[in-house]
Coordinates of C-alpha atoms in Angstrom, one line a residue:
Chain F
X1 CA -146.3 -114.8 83.6
X2 CA -143.5 -117.3 83.2
X3 CA -140.9 -118.4 80.7
X4 CA -140.0 -122.0 80.2
X5 CA -136.7 -123.1 78.6
X6 CA -135.7 -126.6 77.7
X7 CA -132.1 -127.4 77.0
X8 CA -128.8 -128.6 78.4
X9 CA -127.5 -127.9 81.9
X10 CA -123.8 -128.9 81.8
X11 CA -120.4 -128.8 83.2
X12 CA -117.9 -127.3 80.7
X13 CA -114.1 -127.5 80.5
X14 CA -113.0 -124.5 78.4
X15 CA -109.6 -123.4 77.2
X16 CA -109.2 -120.0 75.4
X17 CA -106.1 -118.0 74.7
X18 CA -106.8 -116.1 77.9
X19 CA -107.1 -118.9 80.4
X20 CA -109.0 -122.0 81.2
X21 CA -111.6 -123.6 83.5
X22 CA -111.5 -127.3 84.3
X23 CA -115.1 -127.6 85.3
X24 CA -117.6 -124.8 85.4
X25 CA -121.4 -124.5 85.2
X26 CA -122.6 -124.2 81.6
X27 CA -125.2 -125.5 79.1
X28 CA -127.6 -123.7 76.9
X29 CA -130.5 -123.6 79.5
X30 CA -128.2 -122.3 82.1
X31 CA -126.9 -119.4 80.0
X32 CA -130.4 -118.7 78.8
X33 CA -131.9 -118.6 82.3
X34 CA -129.2 -116.4 83.7
X35 CA -129.9 -113.8 81.0
X36 CA -133.7 -114.2 80.9
X37 CA -134.1 -114.0 84.7
X38 CA -133.7 -110.2 84.4
X39 CA -137.0 -110.1 82.6
X40 CA -139.3 -112.8 84.0
X41 CA -139.5 -115.9 86.2
X42 CA -137.7 -118.6 84.3
X43 CA -138.3 -122.4 84.5
X44 CA -135.5 -124.4 83.0
X45 CA -136.3 -128.0 82.0
X46 CA -133.4 -130.5 81.8
X47 CA -131.6 -133.3 83.6
X48 CA -128.6 -133.2 85.9
X49 CA -126.7 -136.0 87.6
X50 CA -126.0 -136.4 91.3
X51 CA -122.6 -134.7 90.7
X52 CA -124.5 -131.4 90.3
X53 CA -123.3 -129.5 93.3
X54 CA -124.9 -126.9 95.7
X55 CA -123.0 -124.0 94.1
X56 CA -124.4 -124.9 90.7
X57 CA -128.0 -125.0 92.1
X58 CA -127.3 -121.6 93.6
X59 CA -126.1 -120.1 90.3
X60 CA -129.0 -121.6 88.4
X61 CA -131.5 -120.0 90.8
X62 CA -130.0 -116.5 90.3
X63 CA -132.7 -113.8 90.2
X64 CA -135.5 -116.2 91.2
X65 CA -135.2 -118.9 88.5
X66 CA -137.4 -121.8 89.5
X67 CA -135.6 -125.2 89.3
X68 CA -138.6 -127.5 90.0
X69 CA -138.3 -129.0 86.6
X70 CA -134.6 -129.6 86.7
X71 CA -134.6 -133.4 86.9
X72 CA -132.1 -134.9 89.3
X73 CA -131.2 -138.3 87.9
X74 CA -129.8 -140.4 90.7
X75 CA -126.7 -142.4 89.9
X76 CA -126.3 -140.3 86.7
X77 CA -123.7 -137.7 85.7
X78 CA -124.3 -134.2 84.4
X79 CA -123.7 -133.5 80.7
X80 CA -120.0 -132.7 80.2
X81 CA -118.4 -130.7 77.3
X82 CA -114.8 -129.9 76.8
X83 CA -113.6 -127.5 74.1
X84 CA -110.8 -125.2 73.1
X85 CA -110.8 -121.9 71.1
X86 CA -108.3 -120.8 68.5
X87 CA -106.1 -117.8 68.9
X88 CA -108.6 -115.3 67.5
X89 CA -111.6 -117.1 69.0
X90 CA -113.0 -117.7 65.5
X91 CA -112.9 -121.4 65.7
X92 CA -113.5 -123.9 68.4
X93 CA -112.6 -127.6 68.7
X94 CA -114.7 -130.0 70.8
X95 CA -112.5 -132.5 72.7
X96 CA -115.2 -134.3 74.8
X97 CA -119.0 -134.5 74.6
X98 CA -120.3 -136.8 77.4
X99 CA -124.1 -136.8 77.1
X100 CA -124.5 -138.7 80.3
X101 CA -128.0 -138.1 81.8
X102 CA -129.0 -136.5 78.4
X103 CA -128.8 -139.8 76.7
X104 CA -132.1 -141.0 78.2
X105 CA -133.7 -137.6 78.8
X106 CA -137.5 -137.4 78.3
X107 CA -138.8 -134.0 79.2
X108 CA -141.5 -134.1 81.9
X109 CA -143.0 -130.6 82.5
X110 CA -144.9 -129.5 85.6
X111 CA -148.2 -127.8 85.1
X112 CA -146.5 -124.5 85.8
X113 CA -143.9 -125.0 83.1
X114 CA -146.5 -126.2 80.6
X115 CA -148.5 -123.0 81.3
X116 CA -145.6 -120.8 80.3
X117 CA -146.5 -117.6 78.5
X118 CA -143.3 -117.8 76.5
X119 CA -141.1 -120.8 75.6
X120 CA -137.6 -121.3 74.4
X121 CA -136.4 -124.5 72.9
X122 CA -132.6 -124.4 73.2
X123 CA -130.4 -126.6 71.0
X124 CA -131.3 -130.2 71.7
X125 CA -132.6 -133.1 69.5
X126 CA -135.5 -131.8 67.4
X127 CA -137.7 -134.7 68.7
X128 CA -137.3 -133.4 72.3
X129 CA -138.0 -129.9 71.2
X130 CA -141.2 -131.0 69.5
X131 CA -142.2 -133.0 72.6
X132 CA -141.9 -129.9 74.8
X133 CA -143.5 -127.6 72.2
X134 CA -146.6 -129.9 72.2
X135 CA -146.8 -129.8 76.0
X136 CA -146.8 -126.0 76.1
X137 CA -150.1 -125.2 74.5
X138 CA -150.6 -121.7 76.0
X139 CA -147.4 -120.1 74.9
X140 CA -148.0 -116.9 73.0
X141 CA -144.4 -116.8 71.7
X142 CA -142.1 -119.8 71.1
X143 CA -138.5 -119.4 69.9
X144 CA -135.9 -122.1 69.2
X145 CA -132.3 -122.6 68.4
X146 CA -130.6 -125.6 66.7
X147 CA -127.2 -126.6 65.2
X148 CA -125.5 -128.0 62.2
X149 CA -125.6 -131.6 63.7
X150 CA -129.4 -131.7 63.5
X151 CA -129.5 -130.0 60.1
X152 CA -127.3 -132.9 58.9
X153 CA -128.8 -135.9 60.7
X154 CA -132.4 -134.9 61.7
X155 CA -133.4 -132.6 58.9
X156 CA -137.0 -133.6 58.7
X157 CA -137.6 -133.5 62.4
X158 CA -136.0 -130.1 62.6
X159 CA -138.2 -128.8 59.7
X160 CA -141.2 -130.1 61.7
X161 CA -140.3 -128.2 64.9
X162 CA -139.5 -125.1 63.0
X163 CA -143.0 -125.2 61.5
X164 CA -144.5 -125.0 65.1
X165 CA -142.5 -122.0 66.4
X166 CA -142.7 -118.2 66.1
X167 CA -139.1 -117.5 65.8
X168 CA -136.0 -119.4 64.7
X169 CA -132.6 -118.2 66.2
X170 CA -129.7 -119.6 64.3
X171 CA -126.1 -118.8 63.1
X172 CA -126.1 -117.3 59.6
X173 CA -124.1 -120.1 58.2
X174 CA -126.5 -122.7 59.6
X175 CA -129.4 -120.8 58.2
X176 CA -127.8 -121.0 54.7
X177 CA -127.0 -124.7 55.3
X178 CA -130.5 -125.5 56.5
X179 CA -132.2 -123.8 53.5
X180 CA -129.5 -124.4 50.9
X181 CA -129.8 -120.7 49.9
X182 CA -126.8 -118.6 48.9
X183 CA -127.7 -115.4 50.8
X184 CA -128.9 -114.8 54.3
X185 CA -131.9 -112.9 53.0
X186 CA -133.0 -115.8 50.8
X187 CA -132.4 -118.2 53.7
X188 CA -134.5 -116.2 56.1
X189 CA -137.3 -115.8 53.6
X190 CA -137.4 -119.5 53.1
X191 CA -137.7 -120.2 56.8
X192 CA -140.4 -117.5 57.1
X193 CA -142.3 -119.5 54.4
X194 CA -142.2 -122.6 56.7
X195 CA -144.2 -120.9 59.5
X196 CA -142.2 -118.7 61.8
X197 CA -143.0 -115.0 61.8
X198 CA -139.4 -114.0 62.7
X199 CA -135.9 -115.3 62.0
X200 CA -132.9 -114.1 64.0
X201 CA -129.5 -114.7 62.4
X202 CA -126.7 -114.8 64.9
X203 CA -123.5 -113.3 63.3
X204 CA -121.0 -114.0 66.1
X205 CA -118.7 -111.1 66.6
X206 CA -120.6 -109.2 63.8
X207 CA -123.8 -109.1 65.8
X208 CA -127.3 -110.3 64.8
X209 CA -129.9 -109.6 62.2
X210 CA -133.7 -109.9 62.4
X211 CA -135.9 -110.8 59.5
X212 CA -139.7 -110.5 59.5
X213 CA -142.3 -110.5 56.7
X214 CA -142.2 -106.7 56.9
X215 CA -138.7 -105.6 57.4
X216 CA -135.1 -106.2 58.3
X217 CA -133.1 -105.0 61.4
X218 CA -129.5 -105.5 62.3
X219 CA -127.3 -104.7 65.3
X220 CA -123.5 -105.0 65.6
X221 CA -122.1 -106.8 68.5
X222 CA -121.2 -104.5 71.4
X223 CA -117.5 -103.4 70.7
X224 CA -115.3 -105.0 73.3
X225 CA -111.6 -104.5 73.9
X226 CA -111.2 -108.1 75.3
X227 CA -113.2 -111.2 74.7
X228 CA -112.3 -113.9 77.2
X229 CA -114.7 -116.8 76.5
X230 CA -117.4 -116.9 73.9
X231 CA -119.1 -120.0 75.3
X232 CA -122.8 -119.4 75.9
X233 CA -122.9 -116.1 74.0
X234 CA -125.7 -117.3 71.7
X235 CA -127.8 -118.6 74.5
X236 CA -127.2 -115.5 76.6
X237 CA -128.4 -113.5 73.5
X238 CA -131.5 -115.7 73.3
X239 CA -132.1 -115.2 77.0
X240 CA -132.1 -111.4 76.6
X241 CA -134.1 -111.5 73.4
X242 CA -136.8 -113.9 74.5
X243 CA -136.8 -112.5 78.0
X244 CA -137.6 -109.1 76.7
X245 CA -140.6 -110.4 74.8
X246 CA -141.7 -112.2 77.9
X247 CA -141.6 -108.9 79.8
X248 CA -144.0 -107.3 77.4
X249 CA -147.1 -109.5 77.6
X250 CA -149.6 -106.9 76.5
X251 CA -147.7 -105.8 73.4
X252 CA -148.1 -106.9 69.8
X253 CA -145.3 -109.2 68.7
X254 CA -144.2 -106.9 65.9
X255 CA -141.0 -105.9 64.2
X256 CA -140.4 -103.0 66.6
X257 CA -140.7 -105.1 69.7
X258 CA -138.4 -107.7 68.4
X259 CA -135.9 -105.1 67.3
X260 CA -135.8 -103.7 70.9
X261 CA -135.5 -107.3 72.2
X262 CA -132.4 -107.7 70.0
X263 CA -130.7 -104.8 71.8
X264 CA -131.2 -106.5 75.1
X265 CA -129.9 -109.8 73.8
X266 CA -126.9 -108.1 72.3
X267 CA -126.1 -106.3 75.6
X268 CA -126.4 -109.4 77.7
X269 CA -124.3 -111.4 75.3
X270 CA -121.5 -108.8 75.4
X271 CA -121.2 -109.2 79.1
X272 CA -121.2 -113.0 78.9
X273 CA -118.1 -113.1 76.8
X274 CA -116.1 -110.8 79.1
X275 CA -115.4 -113.6 81.6
X276 CA -115.5 -117.4 81.7
X277 CA -118.9 -119.2 81.7
X278 CA -121.5 -117.7 83.9
X279 CA -119.1 -115.6 85.9
X280 CA -120.0 -112.1 84.6
X281 CA -123.7 -112.5 84.1
X282 CA -124.2 -113.9 87.6
X283 CA -123.2 -110.6 89.1
X284 CA -124.5 -108.3 86.3
X285 CA -126.8 -105.5 87.3
X286 CA -129.9 -104.0 85.6
X287 CA -128.1 -100.7 85.3
X288 CA -125.2 -102.2 83.4
X289 CA -127.6 -103.8 80.9
X290 CA -129.5 -100.5 80.4
X291 CA -126.2 -98.7 79.9
X292 CA -125.1 -100.9 77.0
X293 CA -128.6 -100.8 75.4
X294 CA -128.4 -97.1 75.5
X295 CA -124.9 -97.2 74.0
X296 CA -126.1 -99.5 71.2
X297 CA -128.9 -97.2 70.4
X298 CA -126.4 -94.3 70.0
X299 CA -123.8 -96.4 68.2
X300 CA -126.2 -97.4 65.4
X301 CA -128.3 -94.2 65.0
X302 CA -127.6 -91.8 62.2
X303 CA -129.6 -88.9 60.9
X304 CA -130.3 -89.4 57.2
X305 CA -129.3 -86.1 55.7
X306 CA -130.4 -85.9 52.1
X307 CA -127.3 -84.3 50.6
X308 CA -127.8 -82.9 47.0
X309 CA -126.3 -85.5 44.7
X310 CA -124.9 -84.8 41.2
X311 CA -126.6 -86.4 38.2
Chain N
X1 CA -114.0 -78.1 45.5
X2 CA -112.6 -81.3 44.1
X3 CA -111.7 -84.8 45.1
X4 CA -108.5 -86.5 43.9
X5 CA -108.1 -90.3 44.0
X6 CA -104.9 -92.2 43.2
X7 CA -105.1 -95.9 42.4
X8 CA -105.5 -98.6 39.8
X9 CA -107.5 -98.3 36.6
X10 CA -107.7 -101.8 35.3
X11 CA -109.3 -104.4 33.1
X12 CA -110.7 -107.3 35.1
X13 CA -111.6 -110.8 34.2
X14 CA -114.0 -112.1 36.8
X15 CA -115.8 -115.4 37.3
X16 CA -118.5 -115.8 40.0
X17 CA -121.1 -118.6 40.5
X18 CA -123.5 -116.3 38.7
X19 CA -121.6 -115.6 35.5
X20 CA -118.4 -114.2 34.2
X21 CA -116.8 -111.3 32.3
X22 CA -113.7 -111.7 30.1
X23 CA -112.6 -108.1 30.2
X24 CA -114.4 -105.3 31.9
X25 CA -113.4 -101.9 33.3
X26 CA -112.3 -102.2 36.9
X27 CA -109.6 -101.0 39.3
X28 CA -109.9 -99.2 42.7
X29 CA -109.7 -95.7 41.3
X30 CA -112.5 -96.5 38.7
X31 CA -114.9 -97.9 41.3
X32 CA -114.1 -95.1 43.7
X33 CA -114.6 -92.4 41.1
X34 CA -118.0 -93.9 39.9
X35 CA -119.3 -93.7 43.4
X36 CA -117.7 -90.4 44.5
X37 CA -118.9 -88.7 41.3
X38 CA -122.3 -88.4 42.9
X39 CA -120.8 -86.0 45.5
X40 CA -118.1 -83.9 43.9
X41 CA -115.9 -83.4 40.8
X42 CA -113.5 -86.4 40.9
X43 CA -109.9 -86.5 39.5
X44 CA -108.5 -90.0 39.2
X45 CA -104.7 -90.3 39.0
X46 CA -103.3 -93.5 37.5
X47 CA -101.8 -94.9 34.3
X48 CA -103.5 -96.8 31.4
X49 CA -102.1 -98.4 28.3
X50 CA -103.0 -97.7 24.7
X51 CA -105.3 -100.7 24.9
X52 CA -107.6 -98.4 27.0
X53 CA -110.6 -98.0 24.8
X54 CA -113.2 -95.2 24.1
X55 CA -115.9 -97.0 26.1
X56 CA -113.7 -97.2 29.1
X57 CA -112.9 -93.4 28.9
X58 CA -116.6 -92.8 28.6
X59 CA -117.4 -94.9 31.8
X60 CA -114.6 -93.3 33.7
X61 CA -116.0 -89.8 32.9
X62 CA -119.5 -90.7 34.3
X63 CA -121.0 -87.7 36.1
X64 CA -118.3 -85.3 35.1
X65 CA -115.2 -87.1 36.4
X66 CA -112.1 -85.3 35.1
X67 CA -109.5 -87.6 33.5
X68 CA -106.8 -85.1 32.9
X69 CA -104.4 -86.9 35.2
X70 CA -105.1 -90.4 33.9
X71 CA -101.8 -90.9 32.2
X72 CA -101.9 -92.7 28.8
X73 CA -98.6 -94.7 28.5
X74 CA -98.0 -95.2 24.8
X75 CA -96.9 -98.7 23.9
X76 CA -98.0 -99.9 27.4
X77 CA -100.9 -102.1 28.4
X78 CA -103.5 -101.4 31.1
X79 CA -103.2 -103.2 34.5
X80 CA -105.0 -106.6 34.2
X81 CA -106.5 -108.7 37.0
X82 CA -108.2 -112.1 36.7
X83 CA -109.9 -113.7 39.6
X84 CA -112.6 -116.2 40.6
X85 CA -115.0 -116.3 43.5
X86 CA -116.0 -119.4 45.6
X87 CA -119.6 -120.7 45.7
X88 CA -120.6 -118.5 48.6
X89 CA -118.5 -115.5 47.4
X90 CA -116.6 -115.6 50.7
X91 CA -113.3 -116.4 49.1
X92 CA -111.6 -115.3 45.9
X93 CA -108.6 -116.7 44.1
X94 CA -106.4 -114.5 41.9
X95 CA -105.4 -116.2 38.7
X96 CA -103.5 -113.4 36.9
X97 CA -102.1 -110.0 38.1
X98 CA -100.4 -108.2 35.2
X99 CA -99.1 -104.9 36.6
X100 CA -98.2 -103.6 33.1
X101 CA -98.1 -99.8 33.1
X102 CA -98.3 -99.9 36.9
X103 CA -94.8 -101.3 37.1
X104 CA -93.1 -98.0 36.3
X105 CA -95.9 -95.7 37.5
X106 CA -94.8 -92.4 39.1
X107 CA -97.7 -90.2 40.0
X108 CA -97.6 -86.7 38.4
X109 CA -100.4 -84.5 39.6
X110 CA -101.6 -81.5 37.8
X111 CA -102.1 -78.3 39.8
X112 CA -105.8 -79.0 40.0
X113 CA -105.3 -82.5 41.4
X114 CA -102.7 -81.2 43.9
X115 CA -105.2 -78.5 45.1
X116 CA -107.8 -81.1 45.9
X117 CA -109.9 -80.4 49.0
X118 CA -110.2 -84.2 49.7
X119 CA -107.9 -87.0 48.8
X120 CA -108.2 -90.8 48.6
X121 CA -105.2 -93.0 48.4
X122 CA -106.6 -96.3 47.0
X123 CA -104.7 -99.6 47.6
X124 CA -101.3 -99.2 45.9
X125 CA -97.7 -99.4 47.0
X126 CA -97.3 -97.3 50.2
X127 CA -94.4 -95.4 48.7
X128 CA -96.7 -94.1 45.9
X129 CA -99.4 -93.2 48.4
X130 CA -96.9 -91.2 50.3
X131 CA -95.6 -89.5 47.2
X132 CA -99.2 -88.3 46.3
X133 CA -100.0 -87.4 49.9
X134 CA -97.0 -85.1 49.9
X135 CA -98.1 -83.4 46.7
X136 CA -101.6 -82.6 48.0
X137 CA -100.8 -80.1 50.7
X138 CA -104.2 -78.4 50.8
X139 CA -106.4 -81.4 51.5
X140 CA -108.6 -81.0 54.6
X141 CA -109.4 -84.8 54.6
X142 CA -107.2 -87.6 53.4
X143 CA -108.3 -91.3 53.6
X144 CA -106.5 -94.4 52.5
X145 CA -106.9 -98.1 51.8
X146 CA -104.3 -100.8 51.8
X147 CA -104.0 -104.6 51.7
X148 CA -102.3 -107.7 53.4
X149 CA -99.6 -107.7 50.7
X150 CA -98.2 -104.3 51.9
X151 CA -98.7 -105.2 55.6
X152 CA -96.4 -108.1 54.9
X153 CA -93.7 -106.7 52.6
X154 CA -93.8 -102.9 53.2
X155 CA -94.8 -102.6 56.8
X156 CA -92.7 -99.6 57.7
X157 CA -93.6 -97.6 54.6
X158 CA -97.3 -98.3 55.3
X159 CA -97.0 -97.2 58.9
X160 CA -95.4 -94.0 57.6
X161 CA -98.3 -93.2 55.2
X162 CA -100.9 -94.0 57.8
X163 CA -99.3 -91.4 60.1
X164 CA -100.1 -88.7 57.5
X165 CA -103.8 -89.4 56.8
X166 CA -107.0 -88.6 58.6
X167 CA -108.8 -91.9 58.1
X168 CA -107.7 -95.5 57.4
X169 CA -110.2 -97.8 55.7
X170 CA -109.3 -101.4 55.9
X171 CA -110.8 -104.9 56.2
X172 CA -111.2 -106.0 59.8
X173 CA -108.8 -108.9 59.5
X174 CA -106.2 -106.7 57.9
X175 CA -106.5 -104.2 60.8
X176 CA -105.9 -107.0 63.3
X177 CA -102.9 -108.2 61.2
X178 CA -101.5 -104.7 60.8
X179 CA -101.6 -104.0 64.5
X180 CA -101.2 -107.6 65.8
X181 CA -104.1 -107.0 68.2
X182 CA -106.7 -109.7 69.0
X183 CA -109.8 -107.6 68.8
X184 CA -111.0 -105.0 66.3
X185 CA -111.5 -102.4 69.0
X186 CA -107.8 -102.8 70.2
X187 CA -106.6 -102.7 66.6
X188 CA -108.6 -99.5 65.8
X189 CA -107.3 -97.8 69.0
X190 CA -103.7 -98.7 68.0
X191 CA -104.2 -97.1 64.6
X192 CA -105.8 -94.0 66.1
X193 CA -102.6 -93.7 68.2
X194 CA -100.5 -93.5 65.0
X195 CA -102.2 -90.3 63.8
X196 CA -105.5 -90.9 62.0
X197 CA -108.6 -89.5 63.7
X198 CA -110.9 -92.2 62.2
X199 CA -110.6 -95.9 61.3
X200 CA -113.2 -97.6 59.2
X201 CA -113.2 -101.4 59.3
X202 CA -114.7 -103.0 56.3
X203 CA -116.6 -106.1 57.3
X204 CA -117.6 -107.5 53.9
X205 CA -121.1 -108.9 54.0
X206 CA -121.4 -107.8 57.6
X207 CA -121.1 -104.1 56.8
X208 CA -118.7 -101.6 58.2
X209 CA -117.7 -100.1 61.6
X210 CA -116.3 -96.6 62.4
X211 CA -113.9 -95.9 65.3
X212 CA -113.0 -92.4 66.4
X213 CA -111.5 -91.2 69.6
X214 CA -115.0 -90.4 70.9
X215 CA -117.2 -93.2 69.8
X216 CA -118.1 -96.2 67.8
X217 CA -120.6 -96.6 64.9
X218 CA -121.6 -99.6 62.9
X219 CA -123.8 -100.3 59.9
X220 CA -124.8 -103.7 58.5
X221 CA -124.5 -104.3 54.8
X222 CA -127.7 -103.6 52.9
X223 CA -129.6 -106.9 52.9
X224 CA -129.6 -108.3 49.3
X225 CA -131.3 -111.3 47.9
X226 CA -128.6 -111.8 45.3
X227 CA -125.0 -110.8 45.2
X228 CA -123.6 -111.2 41.7
X229 CA -120.0 -109.8 41.8
X230 CA -118.3 -108.4 45.0
X231 CA -115.4 -106.9 43.0
X232 CA -114.9 -103.3 43.8
X233 CA -117.4 -103.2 46.7
X234 CA -114.7 -101.8 49.1
X235 CA -113.7 -99.0 46.7
X236 CA -117.3 -98.2 45.9
X237 CA -117.9 -97.9 49.7
X238 CA -114.9 -95.7 50.0
X239 CA -116.2 -93.5 47.1
X240 CA -119.5 -93.0 48.8
X241 CA -117.9 -92.4 52.2
X242 CA -115.2 -90.0 51.1
X243 CA -117.5 -88.4 48.6
X244 CA -120.0 -87.6 51.3
X245 CA -117.2 -85.8 53.3
X246 CA -116.2 -83.9 50.2
X247 CA -119.7 -82.7 49.7
X248 CA -119.7 -81.1 53.1
X249 CA -116.8 -78.6 53.0
X250 CA -118.1 -76.4 55.7
X251 CA -118.8 -79.0 58.3
X252 CA -116.7 -80.3 61.2
X253 CA -115.1 -83.7 60.5
X254 CA -116.8 -85.2 63.5
X255 CA -118.2 -88.6 64.4
X256 CA -121.7 -87.7 63.2
X257 CA -120.6 -86.6 59.8
X258 CA -118.5 -89.7 59.3
X259 CA -121.4 -91.9 60.5
X260 CA -123.7 -90.4 57.9
X261 CA -120.9 -90.8 55.3
X262 CA -120.8 -94.6 56.2
X263 CA -124.5 -94.8 55.2
X264 CA -123.8 -93.4 51.7
X265 CA -120.8 -95.7 51.3
X266 CA -122.9 -98.7 52.4
X267 CA -125.7 -97.8 50.0
X268 CA -123.4 -97.3 47.0
X269 CA -121.5 -100.6 47.8
X270 CA -124.8 -102.5 47.9
X271 CA -125.6 -101.5 44.3
X272 CA -122.1 -102.3 43.1
X273 CA -122.4 -106.0 44.0
X274 CA -125.7 -106.5 42.3
X275 CA -124.1 -106.6 38.8
X276 CA -120.7 -107.2 37.3
X277 CA -118.0 -104.6 37.6
X278 CA -119.2 -101.0 37.1
X279 CA -122.4 -102.1 35.3
X280 CA -124.9 -101.1 38.1
X281 CA -123.3 -98.0 39.5
X282 CA -122.8 -96.5 36.0
X283 CA -126.6 -96.1 35.6
X284 CA -127.4 -95.6 39.2
X285 CA -129.6 -92.6 40.2
X286 CA -129.5 -90.2 43.1
X287 CA -133.0 -91.3 44.1
X288 CA -131.9 -95.0 44.3
X289 CA -129.1 -94.0 46.6
X290 CA -131.3 -91.9 48.9
X291 CA -133.8 -94.7 49.1
X292 CA -131.3 -97.2 50.4
X293 CA -129.8 -94.6 52.9
X294 CA -133.3 -94.1 54.2
X295 CA -133.9 -97.9 54.4
X296 CA -130.6 -98.3 56.3
X297 CA -131.6 -95.6 58.8
X298 CA -134.9 -97.4 59.5
X299 CA -133.3 -100.9 59.5
X300 CA -130.9 -99.9 62.3
X301 CA -132.9 -97.6 64.4
X302 CA -134.6 -98.8 67.6
X303 CA -136.2 -97.0 70.4
X304 CA -134.4 -97.8 73.7
X305 CA -137.3 -98.6 76.0
X306 CA -136.1 -99.0 79.5
X307 CA -138.0 -102.0 80.6
X308 CA -138.1 -102.7 84.4
X309 CA -135.6 -105.4 85.0
X310 CA -135.6 -107.8 87.9
X311 CA -132.8 -107.7 90.5

């Protein structure tokens, strides 16, 4: 089995109240791959420039990730993003977005990447997502992310891709913006009517919620004493979530499976934000992930105890 | 057993995107009592003016609430609040706050109210909260609410009351403001070091989280297709939460009991916001509450399934 992801591979300059990094490996496909590599062989698809250094290739290949479809554009420069977070990390300001090699990117998938069992379309132009979606004809589960930019300037194309996937993973505010609905439940139901069988709302520091035709499931974020750098948390969540599905090829893609997948996404994301960029997840262990999944199970379970109520 | 609550009894004028009410019964003690009355005999303490009408007395007495300590101030007018919510209900603006009979309020508790087994200090001046706290010497569980106003203008008095209660129930942003800590976990731990054995962070549409010395527990808000009026949701939550504790006099006040109490608070609050003011909770049934508690248990449970992870 294998898991293909298309999305950005980038260098990030990040400043938070707790420190800064001038240039570190980042990008949606990178964070996704680092998390998903715990579950399956991952094949990222995306361009890099010839400034992409050996150390970055090494990190990208953590836990066996196959970089055959990472396209090295000679004479090009790798996507670069520079941003800064507010004191409470609730807001971030983008200072620089240099698309560089992404400006002319046209995804070319090897046969192995096209044959992926599971596919994740990270946040890129909806037209590119659709292009990749159409190349991966054998995928039994396809999930995607997006962002407010595409909701505003490429609404129709975005609607079209959403209609071809099994699961949309998006911030709650973006879901409400996308559907023009006043509550998350209405927004999720609207998206489910467009084709997907599942919608995951990312709630930032409040966790994530899962909507299917049958049911609802929600998990808080793992409680952390310190959050150092939220960059990549959403993609790390997606890597754990989609990776978990990829690791269960024989199972029905039902609400229960996706709920358990949410726990792995949440555990992975909690480690990601404890240090800058990929630093924590690079050296993360399976035991550490299992420990937080078990914690989350305990921290959300309660025994319904039907107390006698007064009338 | 009985449950005393001190706080505002008010008339509210509320406008939301879904409608408005010119003058309806409201106030923290009212919403708390309506919810808590499912669990125990409730005794609200607070002043009203002689504009307080028969219909309001009737609503306040729902499910046997005892109004002996609701002080009728002759020639006075009942506390009045007028506010308006933004399109997505995330923000609210206060247009009018007429303290009226609250300006000169000095809580006088009957023996029965002083003998309460459980006490809730709703959001009022910390000095009044402390006054009531000191009158109720037999309470085995005391919880309190507060607000940003008192954090700003009565910080020391607020700290003093907090040191005398078992549980602080506050919005997450207010907890961070109160303690000047950057994360909710740090804020909660700081409050626990001041005396309380439990802290409940109200997260609005994201639910609520419980912090004790031992552990952490979180519950999402009940997923609703429509939210009509959020006024009183926090006090209704508190009524369900504290009421549940009051209904379990023989049990240890441990993490498990408080977690189950959170589920009742969450279920009650979800009904409160479905209609204006007290309209929905007035005619709520025990069966409806139990149904949502059971839903919440299912919607948050997942079986940790230790998948084999790659190294």
